[in-house]
Every structure is written in C-alpha cells, then in structure tokens.
mmCIF file of C-alpha atoms and ligand atoms in Angstrom:
data_model
loop_
_atom_site.group_PDB
_atom_site.id
_atom_site.type_symbol
_atom_site.label_atom_id
_atom_site.label_comp_id
_atom_site.label_asym_id
_atom_site.label_seq_id
_atom_site.Cartn_x
_atom_site.Cartn_y
_atom_site.Cartn_z
ATOM 1 C CA MET S 1 -35.829 -1.019 -0.654
ATOM 2 C CA THR S 2 -35.861 -4.050 -2.997
ATOM 3 C CA GLU S 3 -32.274 -5.066 -3.921
ATOM 4 C CA THR S 4 -31.851 -4.422 -7.395
ATOM 5 C CA GLN S 5 -29.498 -7.060 -9.522
ATOM 6 C CA PHE S 6 -27.064 -4.983 -11.099
ATOM 7 C CA THR S 7 -24.738 -6.712 -13.888
ATOM 8 C CA PRO S 8 -21.262 -7.524 -12.376
ATOM 9 C CA ARG S 9 -19.528 -4.520 -13.950
ATOM 10 C CA VAL S 10 -15.838 -2.808 -13.480
ATOM 11 C CA PHE S 11 -14.812 0.741 -14.171
ATOM 12 C CA SER S 12 -11.815 2.459 -13.259
ATOM 13 C CA GLY S 13 -9.920 5.655 -14.738
ATOM 14 C CA ILE S 14 -6.452 6.871 -14.745
ATOM 15 C CA GLN S 15 -5.436 10.547 -15.305
ATOM 16 C CA PRO S 16 -3.812 11.100 -18.638
ATOM 17 C CA SER S 17 -1.618 13.813 -16.882
ATOM 18 C CA GLY S 18 1.730 12.457 -17.914
ATOM 19 C CA GLY S 19 4.389 9.820 -17.240
ATOM 20 C CA LEU S 20 3.188 6.059 -16.572
ATOM 21 C CA THR S 21 5.715 4.654 -13.810
ATOM 22 C CA LEU S 22 5.811 0.897 -12.465
ATOM 23 C CA GLY S 23 3.352 2.044 -9.533
ATOM 24 C CA ASN S 24 0.637 2.788 -12.289
ATOM 25 C CA TYR S 25 1.524 -0.695 -13.878
ATOM 26 C CA LEU S 26 1.373 -2.824 -10.723
ATOM 27 C CA GLY S 27 -0.927 -0.488 -8.865
ATOM 28 C CA ALA S 28 -3.607 -0.085 -11.402
ATOM 29 C CA MET S 29 -3.065 -1.460 -14.722
ATOM 30 C CA LYS S 30 -1.922 -5.286 -14.038
ATOM 31 C CA ARG S 31 -4.692 -5.224 -11.907
ATOM 32 C CA PHE S 32 -7.245 -4.086 -14.456
ATOM 33 C CA VAL S 33 -6.053 -6.565 -16.737
ATOM 34 C CA ASP S 34 -6.113 -9.367 -14.042
ATOM 35 C CA MET S 35 -10.103 -8.562 -13.696
ATOM 36 C CA GLN S 36 -10.633 -8.839 -17.419
ATOM 37 C CA GLY S 37 -12.403 -12.601 -18.064
ATOM 38 C CA PRO S 38 -15.804 -14.149 -17.868
ATOM 39 C CA ASP S 39 -16.810 -12.631 -14.221
ATOM 40 C CA PHE S 40 -17.201 -9.064 -15.146
ATOM 41 C CA GLU S 41 -17.658 -6.531 -18.077
ATOM 42 C CA THR S 42 -14.290 -4.163 -17.700
ATOM 43 C CA ILE S 43 -14.667 -0.589 -18.852
ATOM 44 C CA TYR S 44 -11.294 1.511 -18.490
ATOM 45 C CA CYS S 45 -11.386 5.446 -18.950
ATOM 46 C CA MET S 46 -8.660 7.908 -19.538
ATOM 47 C CA VAL S 47 -10.104 10.672 -17.505
ATOM 48 C CA ASP S 48 -9.203 13.865 -19.302
ATOM 49 C CA LEU S 49 -12.116 15.818 -18.087
ATOM 50 C CA HIS S 50 -10.283 15.257 -14.658
ATOM 51 C CA ALA S 51 -6.725 15.955 -15.753
ATOM 52 C CA ILE S 52 -8.040 19.596 -16.828
ATOM 53 C CA THR S 53 -9.101 20.456 -13.234
ATOM 54 C CA VAL S 54 -5.362 21.609 -12.975
ATOM 55 C CA TRP S 55 -3.829 23.259 -16.078
ATOM 56 C CA GLN S 56 -2.644 21.023 -18.590
ATOM 57 C CA ASP S 57 -0.975 22.045 -21.750
ATOM 58 C CA PRO S 58 -3.168 21.124 -24.779
ATOM 59 C CA ALA S 59 -0.634 19.201 -26.560
ATOM 60 C CA ALA S 60 0.832 17.679 -23.682
ATOM 61 C CA LEU S 61 -2.849 16.321 -22.837
ATOM 62 C CA THR S 62 -3.304 15.034 -26.456
ATOM 63 C CA HIS S 63 0.241 13.145 -26.112
ATOM 64 C CA ASN S 64 -0.399 11.967 -22.677
ATOM 65 C CA THR S 65 -3.771 10.566 -23.481
ATOM 66 C CA ARG S 66 -2.479 8.568 -26.382
ATOM 67 C CA GLU S 67 0.247 7.144 -24.359
ATOM 68 C CA LEU S 68 -1.750 6.304 -21.638
ATOM 69 C CA CYS S 69 -3.805 4.440 -24.097
ATOM 70 C CA ALA S 70 -0.524 2.577 -25.764
ATOM 71 C CA GLY S 71 0.225 1.871 -21.943
ATOM 72 C CA PHE S 72 -3.384 0.175 -21.064
ATOM 73 C CA ILE S 73 -2.761 -1.881 -24.395
ATOM 74 C CA ALA S 74 0.718 -2.907 -23.906
ATOM 75 C CA ALA S 75 -0.008 -3.919 -20.328
ATOM 76 C CA GLY S 76 -2.620 -6.494 -21.724
ATOM 77 C CA ILE S 77 -5.837 -4.577 -21.905
ATOM 78 C CA ASP S 78 -7.663 -6.332 -25.014
ATOM 79 C CA PRO S 79 -9.720 -3.421 -26.679
ATOM 80 C CA GLU S 80 -12.265 -6.193 -27.758
ATOM 81 C CA GLN S 81 -12.828 -7.638 -24.524
ATOM 82 C CA SER S 82 -12.668 -4.377 -22.478
ATOM 83 C CA ILE S 83 -14.023 -1.175 -23.311
ATOM 84 C CA LEU S 84 -11.094 1.288 -23.547
ATOM 85 C CA PHE S 85 -12.060 5.095 -24.067
ATOM 86 C CA ASN S 86 -11.263 8.770 -23.045
ATOM 87 C CA GLN S 87 -13.881 10.432 -20.903
ATOM 88 C CA SER S 88 -14.273 13.562 -22.766
ATOM 89 C CA GLN S 89 -15.707 11.608 -25.723
ATOM 90 C CA VAL S 90 -18.696 10.185 -23.833
ATOM 91 C CA PRO S 91 -20.681 13.294 -22.988
ATOM 92 C CA GLU S 92 -23.101 11.509 -20.754
ATOM 93 C CA HIS S 93 -20.080 11.309 -18.043
ATOM 94 C CA ALA S 94 -20.254 15.477 -17.682
ATOM 95 C CA GLN S 95 -24.226 15.647 -18.217
ATOM 96 C CA LEU S 96 -24.470 12.914 -15.149
ATOM 97 C CA ALA S 97 -22.025 14.851 -13.227
ATOM 98 C CA TRP S 98 -24.184 18.029 -13.336
ATOM 99 C CA ILE S 99 -27.071 16.151 -11.925
ATOM 100 C CA PHE S 100 -24.725 14.790 -9.217
ATOM 101 C CA ASN S 101 -23.418 18.456 -8.509
ATOM 102 C CA CYS S 102 -27.011 19.248 -7.390
ATOM 103 C CA VAL S 103 -27.223 16.194 -5.436
ATOM 104 C CA ALA S 104 -23.832 16.268 -3.424
ATOM 105 C CA ARG S 105 -23.516 18.806 -0.637
ATOM 106 C CA MET S 106 -20.892 21.491 -0.267
ATOM 107 C CA GLY S 107 -19.796 20.082 3.093
ATOM 108 C CA TRP S 108 -19.051 16.658 1.716
ATOM 109 C CA MET S 109 -16.874 17.957 -0.785
ATOM 110 C CA GLN S 110 -15.280 20.220 1.603
ATOM 111 C CA ARG S 111 -14.227 17.186 3.580
ATOM 112 C CA MET S 112 -12.213 15.407 0.876
ATOM 113 C CA THR S 113 -8.569 14.950 1.633
ATOM 114 C CA GLN S 114 -7.307 14.934 -2.259
ATOM 115 C CA TRP S 115 -9.596 18.641 -2.404
ATOM 116 C CA LYS S 116 -7.567 19.958 0.685
ATOM 117 C CA ASP S 117 -4.165 18.600 -0.719
ATOM 118 C CA LYS S 118 -4.369 19.518 -4.090
ATOM 119 C CA ALA S 119 -6.172 23.206 -3.519
ATOM 120 C CA GLY S 120 -3.355 23.797 -0.840
ATOM 121 C CA LYS S 121 -3.551 27.095 1.558
ATOM 122 C CA ASN S 122 -5.209 28.842 -1.576
ATOM 123 C CA GLN S 123 -8.660 27.441 -2.013
ATOM 124 C CA GLN S 124 -9.965 30.495 -3.314
ATOM 125 C CA ASN S 125 -7.814 30.255 -6.531
ATOM 126 C CA ALA S 126 -8.375 26.534 -7.048
ATOM 127 C CA SER S 127 -10.607 25.605 -9.982
ATOM 128 C CA LEU S 128 -14.464 24.935 -9.429
ATOM 129 C CA GLY S 129 -13.691 21.728 -11.188
ATOM 130 C CA LEU S 130 -11.215 20.458 -8.912
ATOM 131 C CA PHE S 131 -13.799 21.117 -5.957
ATOM 132 C CA ALA S 132 -16.226 19.062 -7.989
ATOM 133 C CA TYR S 133 -13.904 16.470 -9.101
ATOM 134 C CA PRO S 134 -15.478 13.551 -6.794
ATOM 135 C CA ALA S 135 -19.043 14.368 -8.113
ATOM 136 C CA LEU S 136 -17.758 13.824 -11.831
ATOM 137 C CA MET S 137 -15.834 10.649 -10.546
ATOM 138 C CA ALA S 138 -19.131 9.419 -8.908
ATOM 139 C CA ALA S 139 -20.631 9.900 -12.586
ATOM 140 C CA ASP S 140 -17.889 7.955 -14.343
ATOM 141 C CA ILE S 141 -18.937 5.098 -12.329
ATOM 142 C CA LEU S 142 -22.456 5.282 -11.904
ATOM 143 C CA ILE S 143 -23.032 6.183 -15.385
ATOM 144 C CA TYR S 144 -22.475 2.191 -16.143
ATOM 145 C CA HIS S 145 -24.136 1.116 -13.104
ATOM 146 C CA ALA S 146 -20.594 -0.108 -12.275
ATOM 147 C CA THR S 147 -20.358 -2.519 -9.476
ATOM 148 C CA HIS S 148 -16.751 -2.970 -8.661
ATOM 149 C CA VAL S 149 -14.012 -0.236 -8.904
ATOM 150 C CA PRO S 150 -10.363 -0.952 -8.488
ATOM 151 C CA VAL S 151 -8.584 2.013 -7.014
ATOM 152 C CA GLY S 152 -5.728 2.713 -4.684
ATOM 153 C CA GLU S 153 -6.117 3.658 -1.104
ATOM 154 C CA ASP S 154 -5.935 7.337 -1.906
ATOM 155 C CA GLN S 155 -9.023 7.080 -3.634
ATOM 156 C CA LYS S 156 -11.178 5.341 -1.044
ATOM 157 C CA GLN S 157 -12.718 8.403 0.401
ATOM 158 C CA HIS S 158 -13.941 9.172 -3.180
ATOM 159 C CA LEU S 159 -15.511 5.724 -3.528
ATOM 160 C CA GLU S 160 -17.475 6.516 -0.120
ATOM 161 C CA LEU S 161 -18.746 9.517 -1.890
ATOM 162 C CA THR S 162 -19.799 8.018 -4.828
ATOM 163 C CA ARG S 163 -21.853 5.547 -2.467
ATOM 164 C CA ASP S 164 -23.255 8.688 -0.256
ATOM 165 C CA ILE S 165 -24.188 10.057 -4.074
ATOM 166 C CA ALA S 166 -25.969 6.815 -5.031
ATOM 167 C CA ILE S 167 -27.744 6.470 -1.639
ATOM 168 C CA LYS S 168 -29.084 10.033 -1.507
ATOM 169 C CA PHE S 169 -29.956 10.226 -5.215
ATOM 170 C CA ASN S 170 -32.117 6.842 -4.603
ATOM 171 C CA ASN S 171 -33.578 8.433 -1.556
ATOM 172 C CA ASP S 172 -34.455 11.742 -2.677
ATOM 173 C CA PHE S 173 -36.229 10.186 -5.840
ATOM 174 C CA GLY S 174 -37.509 7.167 -3.991
ATOM 175 C CA VAL S 175 -35.974 4.665 -6.706
ATOM 176 C CA ASP S 176 -33.435 1.709 -6.494
ATOM 177 C CA PHE S 177 -31.600 3.001 -9.617
ATOM 178 C CA PHE S 178 -28.019 3.692 -8.918
ATOM 179 C CA PRO S 179 -25.975 0.522 -7.435
ATOM 180 C CA ILE S 180 -23.884 0.954 -4.133
ATOM 181 C CA THR S 181 -20.431 0.258 -5.330
ATOM 182 C CA GLU S 182 -18.028 -2.009 -4.101
ATOM 183 C CA PRO S 183 -14.436 -0.480 -3.721
ATOM 184 C CA VAL S 184 -11.566 -3.068 -4.746
ATOM 185 C CA ILE S 185 -8.647 -1.534 -2.770
ATOM 186 C CA GLU S 186 -5.106 -2.336 -3.709
ATOM 187 C CA GLY S 187 -3.237 -4.421 -1.169
ATOM 188 C CA ALA S 188 0.020 -3.224 0.151
ATOM 189 C CA ALA S 189 1.984 -5.405 -2.243
ATOM 190 C CA THR S 190 0.914 -3.559 -5.107
ATOM 191 C CA ARG S 191 1.417 0.016 -3.575
ATOM 192 C CA VAL S 192 4.936 0.782 -5.113
ATOM 193 C CA MET S 193 7.193 3.243 -3.242
ATOM 194 C CA SER S 194 10.098 5.514 -4.022
ATOM 195 C CA LEU S 195 13.321 4.030 -5.006
ATOM 196 C CA ARG S 196 15.215 6.714 -3.040
ATOM 197 C CA ASP S 197 12.550 7.051 0.323
ATOM 198 C CA GLY S 198 10.718 3.815 0.829
ATOM 199 C CA SER S 199 8.181 5.992 2.763
ATOM 200 C CA LYS S 200 7.014 7.889 -0.031
ATOM 201 C CA LYS S 201 4.755 6.636 -3.184
ATOM 202 C CA MET S 202 6.421 5.900 -6.287
ATOM 203 C CA SER S 203 5.307 9.195 -8.355
ATOM 204 C CA LYS S 204 5.732 10.835 -11.682
ATOM 205 C CA SER S 205 6.152 14.277 -10.060
ATOM 206 C CA ASP S 206 9.005 13.450 -7.814
ATOM 207 C CA PRO S 207 11.958 15.708 -9.201
ATOM 208 C CA SER S 208 14.436 12.712 -9.007
ATOM 209 C CA ASP S 209 13.836 10.289 -12.259
ATOM 210 C CA MET S 210 15.983 7.961 -10.359
ATOM 211 C CA SER S 211 13.171 7.462 -7.838
ATOM 212 C CA ARG S 212 11.010 5.736 -10.315
ATOM 213 C CA ILE S 213 10.886 3.216 -13.103
ATOM 214 C CA ASN S 214 8.853 4.731 -15.771
ATOM 215 C CA MET S 215 6.924 2.421 -18.268
ATOM 216 C CA THR S 216 9.018 3.775 -21.108
ATOM 217 C CA ASP S 217 12.444 3.031 -19.713
ATOM 218 C CA ASP S 218 14.871 0.972 -21.918
ATOM 219 C CA ALA S 219 16.465 -2.264 -20.176
ATOM 220 C CA ASP S 220 19.828 -0.520 -18.988
ATOM 221 C CA THR S 221 17.718 2.389 -17.432
ATOM 222 C CA ILE S 222 15.542 -0.122 -15.553
ATOM 223 C CA ALA S 223 18.767 -2.154 -14.419
ATOM 224 C CA LYS S 224 20.744 1.120 -13.358
ATOM 225 C CA LYS S 225 17.929 2.641 -11.206
ATOM 226 C CA ILE S 226 17.283 -0.703 -9.419
ATOM 227 C CA ARG S 227 21.431 -1.362 -8.970
ATOM 228 C CA LYS S 228 21.094 2.256 -7.620
ATOM 229 C CA ALA S 229 18.049 2.005 -5.411
ATOM 230 C CA LYS S 230 18.364 2.880 -1.651
ATOM 231 C CA THR S 231 18.400 -0.108 0.758
ATOM 232 C CA ASP S 232 20.135 -1.083 4.162
ATOM 233 C CA PRO S 233 23.383 -3.224 4.961
ATOM 234 C CA ASP S 234 21.214 -6.240 6.192
ATOM 235 C CA ALA S 235 20.699 -9.224 4.589
ATOM 236 C CA LEU S 236 17.014 -10.338 3.556
ATOM 237 C CA PRO S 237 15.039 -11.972 6.060
ATOM 238 C CA SER S 238 13.014 -15.281 5.251
ATOM 239 C CA GLU S 239 9.706 -13.962 6.563
ATOM 240 C CA VAL S 240 7.816 -10.661 5.937
ATOM 241 C CA ASP S 241 7.777 -9.839 9.846
ATOM 242 C CA GLY S 242 11.682 -9.156 9.302
ATOM 243 C CA LEU S 243 10.829 -6.577 6.691
ATOM 244 C CA GLU S 244 9.055 -4.202 9.561
ATOM 245 C CA ASP S 245 10.970 -0.617 9.848
ATOM 246 C CA ARG S 246 12.761 -1.646 6.589
ATOM 247 C CA PRO S 247 10.735 0.236 3.999
ATOM 248 C CA GLU S 248 13.223 0.337 1.192
ATOM 249 C CA ALA S 249 13.749 -3.731 1.750
ATOM 250 C CA ARG S 250 10.099 -3.988 2.126
ATOM 251 C CA ASN S 251 9.397 -2.281 -1.278
ATOM 252 C CA LEU S 252 11.871 -3.999 -3.455
ATOM 253 C CA VAL S 253 10.451 -7.437 -2.083
ATOM 254 C CA ASN S 254 6.818 -6.522 -2.865
ATOM 255 C CA VAL S 255 7.982 -5.277 -6.377
ATOM 256 C CA TYR S 256 9.648 -8.511 -7.126
ATOM 257 C CA ALA S 257 6.360 -10.540 -5.714
ATOM 258 C CA ALA S 258 3.863 -8.320 -7.654
ATOM 259 C CA LEU S 259 6.142 -8.826 -11.171
ATOM 260 C CA ASN S 260 6.314 -12.340 -10.494
ATOM 261 C CA ASP S 261 2.619 -12.622 -9.130
ATOM 262 C CA GLN S 262 3.939 -14.361 -5.603
ATOM 263 C CA THR S 263 3.369 -13.163 -2.331
ATOM 264 C CA SER S 264 6.191 -11.491 -0.630
ATOM 265 C CA ASP S 265 6.430 -14.618 1.910
ATOM 266 C CA GLN S 266 6.892 -16.844 -1.135
ATOM 267 C CA VAL S 267 9.597 -14.714 -2.561
ATOM 268 C CA LEU S 268 11.366 -14.543 0.866
ATOM 269 C CA ALA S 269 11.237 -18.213 1.277
ATOM 270 C CA GLU S 270 13.421 -18.293 -1.432
ATOM 271 C CA VAL S 271 15.887 -15.194 -1.136
ATOM 272 C CA GLY S 272 16.285 -15.028 2.562
ATOM 273 C CA GLY S 273 19.662 -14.662 3.753
ATOM 274 C CA LYS S 274 20.760 -13.080 0.629
ATOM 275 C CA GLN S 275 22.371 -9.810 0.382
ATOM 276 C CA PHE S 276 21.067 -7.058 -1.854
ATOM 277 C CA GLY S 277 24.035 -7.284 -4.087
ATOM 278 C CA GLU S 278 22.750 -10.664 -4.956
ATOM 279 C CA PHE S 279 18.895 -9.854 -4.836
ATOM 280 C CA LYS S 280 19.077 -6.499 -6.725
ATOM 281 C CA PRO S 281 20.289 -8.124 -10.143
ATOM 282 C CA MET S 282 17.673 -10.831 -9.925
ATOM 283 C CA LEU S 283 15.006 -8.002 -9.334
ATOM 284 C CA ALA S 284 16.444 -5.988 -12.279
ATOM 285 C CA GLU S 285 16.235 -9.149 -14.662
ATOM 286 C CA LEU S 286 12.647 -9.699 -13.621
ATOM 287 C CA ALA S 287 11.669 -6.155 -14.025
ATOM 288 C CA VAL S 288 13.536 -6.034 -17.432
ATOM 289 C CA ALA S 289 11.917 -9.219 -18.563
ATOM 290 C CA ARG S 290 8.374 -8.031 -17.602
ATOM 291 C CA LEU S 291 8.594 -4.198 -18.368
ATOM 292 C CA SER S 292 10.601 -4.287 -21.868
ATOM 293 C CA PRO S 293 8.145 -5.985 -23.932
ATOM 294 C CA ILE S 294 5.515 -3.619 -22.511
ATOM 295 C CA SER S 295 7.500 -0.562 -23.311
ATOM 296 C CA THR S 296 8.789 -1.805 -26.991
ATOM 297 C CA GLU S 297 4.862 -2.199 -27.397
ATOM 298 C CA MET S 298 4.124 1.302 -26.305
ATOM 299 C CA ALA S 299 6.755 2.698 -28.573
ATOM 300 C CA ARG S 300 5.327 0.876 -31.502
ATOM 301 C CA LEU S 301 1.983 1.782 -30.668
ATOM 302 C CA MET S 302 2.838 5.402 -30.252
ATOM 303 C CA GLY S 303 3.803 5.226 -33.784
ATOM 304 C CA GLU S 304 0.568 4.086 -35.033
ATOM 305 C CA GLU S 305 -1.658 7.400 -33.809
ATOM 306 C CA ALA S 306 -4.446 6.551 -36.177
ATOM 307 C CA GLU S 307 -4.665 3.165 -35.010
ATOM 308 C CA ILE S 308 -5.104 4.314 -31.217
ATOM 309 C CA ASP S 309 -7.352 7.056 -32.118
ATOM 310 C CA ARG S 310 -9.702 4.283 -33.707
ATOM 311 C CA ILE S 311 -9.414 2.225 -30.683
ATOM 312 C CA LEU S 312 -10.466 5.159 -28.531
ATOM 313 C CA ALA S 313 -13.432 6.165 -30.765
ATOM 314 C CA ARG S 314 -14.609 2.537 -30.911
ATOM 315 C CA GLY S 315 -14.390 2.542 -27.384
ATOM 316 C CA ALA S 316 -16.220 5.480 -26.981
ATOM 317 C CA GLU S 317 -18.975 4.509 -28.986
ATOM 318 C CA LYS S 318 -19.486 1.134 -27.010
ATOM 319 C CA ALA S 319 -19.365 2.902 -23.813
ATOM 320 C CA ARG S 320 -21.962 5.603 -25.149
ATOM 321 C CA ALA S 321 -24.246 2.398 -25.780
ATOM 322 C CA ILE S 322 -24.430 1.659 -22.208
ATOM 323 C CA ALA S 323 -24.303 5.045 -20.752
ATOM 324 C CA ALA S 324 -26.816 6.964 -22.838
ATOM 325 C CA PRO S 325 -29.965 4.870 -21.663
ATOM 326 C CA ILE S 326 -28.896 5.268 -18.345
ATOM 327 C CA LEU S 327 -28.434 9.032 -18.634
ATOM 328 C CA GLN S 328 -32.104 9.003 -20.074
ATOM 329 C CA GLN S 329 -33.440 7.069 -17.231
ATOM 330 C CA THR S 330 -31.829 9.534 -14.747
ATOM 331 C CA TYR S 331 -33.431 12.523 -16.650
ATOM 332 C CA GLU S 332 -36.902 10.676 -16.441
ATOM 333 C CA ILE S 333 -36.401 10.024 -12.879
ATOM 334 C CA VAL S 334 -35.595 13.643 -12.415
ATOM 335 C CA GLY S 335 -38.400 15.046 -14.248
ATOM 336 C CA MET S 336 -36.952 16.408 -17.442
ATOM 337 C CA VAL S 337 -39.248 17.027 -20.045
ATOM 338 C CA GLY S 338 -38.215 15.085 -23.360
ATOM 339 C CA ALA S 339 -36.593 12.362 -21.430
ATOM 340 C CA LYS S 340 -37.721 9.106 -23.200
ATOM 341 C CA GLN S 341 -40.392 7.549 -21.119
ATOM 342 C CA GLY S 342 -39.257 3.809 -20.540
HETATM 343 N N1 LIG J 1 -9.488 10.040 -9.128
HETATM 344 C C1 LIG J 1 -8.924 9.112 -9.733
HETATM 345 C C2 LIG J 1 -7.197 8.982 -9.433
HETATM 346 O O1 LIG J 1 -6.793 9.979 -9.390
HETATM 347 C C3 LIG J 1 -9.075 8.726 -11.380
HETATM 348 C C4 LIG J 1 -10.735 8.280 -11.443
HETATM 349 C C5 LIG J 1 -11.332 9.234 -12.222
HETATM 350 C C6 LIG J 1 -11.498 7.268 -11.061
HETATM 351 N N2 LIG J 1 -12.639 8.757 -12.232
HETATM 352 C C7 LIG J 1 -12.570 7.545 -11.768
HETATM 353 C C8 LIG J 1 -10.952 6.027 -10.743
HETATM 354 C C9 LIG J 1 -13.368 6.440 -11.691
HETATM 355 C C10 LIG J 1 -11.923 5.157 -10.597
HETATM 356 C C11 LIG J 1 -13.251 5.427 -10.762
HETATM 357 O O2 LIG J 1 -6.682 7.951 -9.500
#
C-alpha cells in the first residue's frame, strides 16, 4: 500500500464531566499548549458525547462544558491558533462513529479495560454508548485525519483500537484513506498522583477534596493542601533513584518539576538534602504562582458566557470545514448514493 502523506495534525479531547484538577492541567492541558506552534495544526475538543455515556445532569453538563472551555483558554490554548470546540456541534463525529461501529468487532470492544472497569459487574445495565465509546473516539481522531494524539497512559488501548479500525477500514475497502495515528503518551512526570496516597491518580471523583488541587482553588487553599500533603519523614534525595518506594515524595517532586518546566533530576540537584518542611513552602509558592493566574482568568471567562459560546461556535465551524469533506469521502468509499463524487 502506498504511504499517503498526511498533514501533521494533533487532536485530543477531554470529557466535560466536571471538576478540573492539577492532574488535568499538567497531564493534558499544559501539554496541549506546548504542542501549539508551527509544527502542528492543533484541534482540542470537549467530548460531550462521550460524557453522556454515563448519566450527566443536563445543567451540570452545560456548566462543565463552559468551564472546561474557560480552563483550556486560561491554560494557554489560543482559540485563534488552535481549533477549540465541543464535540456535539460537529455532527460528523457521530456520523463517522456509526461507520466505525460497523467496522469494529464486538470482541475488540469487549477487551477494552475501560469498558470493563466502568461497566463493572452489571454489564447488561451499562449503556450501549459506553460499549461503543472507543469507536466514537476513533471517529474523533480520524474525522480530521489526525496524526498525533496526546493522551494519558490509560487511553493507550483506545488508541491501539483506533489504529485497528483505520487498518481494517483501509483493508476492507482497499484504500489508503485513514492515517495510522501516533500516540503521544504522557511521561511519568506528568502523571499527577493523589496528595493523600501516592499510589492513586489525582482524581476529581476522590471523596477527599484534600487529595487534589482543583484548577478553581484559590491561593490559600492551594497552599494549605500542599502543606497537608502526605509525605515521609526523610530528607529529599539528590537523585531520582532515591525516590523509589517513596511515591508521595516522588509525586511532589514531579509536580514541582512539571510546574517549573524542569526534570525531576534538575529539581533534586537543587533541593536534595532539604526536609519537606522546607520543600513544601517552595512547592506551594510555585503552584500558586503558576495556577492562580489560570484560576483568575477562568473565573473572568465564566462571567462572560456569551464570549465562551461564541468561541465554541467559531471552533465548531472551523472543525466542520475539515471534517465534512472527510466524511463525504468516507461515504463515497463505502458506496453511499448521494455522497459527492470527488
Ligand atoms: N477518552 C478520552 C479520556 O477519557 C477522551 C477522548 C475522547 C479523547 N475522544 C478522544 C482523547 C480523542 C484523545 C482523542 O481521556
């Protein structure tokens, strides 16, 4: 098969299911911001259709979508440079997802660990949408012929499935139409763990608010949560090797490094030998310096609902300009009468 050249294009999505944390910022948004620039076209999506695969209160979904948009912009996504929109407003996602529902096999979906985790013991009672979730995710990516997808480690299996869908579609129809996407998996340094338990991911659904830093927390709250974060009694080592079996210590060093655009080794070269009593105030100061301009800007934008909605509408328009012709070509390949002949 000939190797078609695809435009270097980044796509990623975040579910507007509420509560942005430092984990979302360092693990996703900050990386999305770093990919903006001359090397890639960047497309970032609030995946509301994915969110409703489990129940969402409608008013909360509306609020969370706008808040996520405000978070993206406050974190540094420039809606002029990137395409920023919510998934439901570009109907081509759902349309291509249907085609992919007919390409993907039941057995592929059944193997997905996120499906097994989220459906739990009672699979019969999970939504059909939750089962088909990865086919919609493949459509999100492939409707733009995206070549690079920054995600967390937990989404790796879904990206492999996206590749499988692209390969099977290309094979079934004898075309070289969908690209084989490159996953850009986050490094350990950007996986932010709970402040109460260094072996668990920082999560908006953890019952303890002290376990996470929310992107909407004010300066005092951020400082307090860091002061109270779980640690161990030892001093900081001067190399990363010394953080083995010290998950809480490692997490705080990783967070410091990520916030300061350094490696953990560079941080430890400076702070090795210090006790947490000294390191925590440094971390708190850095976290407040980096995050409070973001939360302030988010709050400002949340007061400008019309501005947010305008940005999302404009983003959807730009996204459709790319997605619509790709859907038409797909329909044509599949043999749908009425699809524009290229
Ligand atoms: N499944 C992703 C998550 O929960 C969100 C997502 C949906 C996504 N569609 C995507 C991520 C496409 C990357 C590309 O984190």
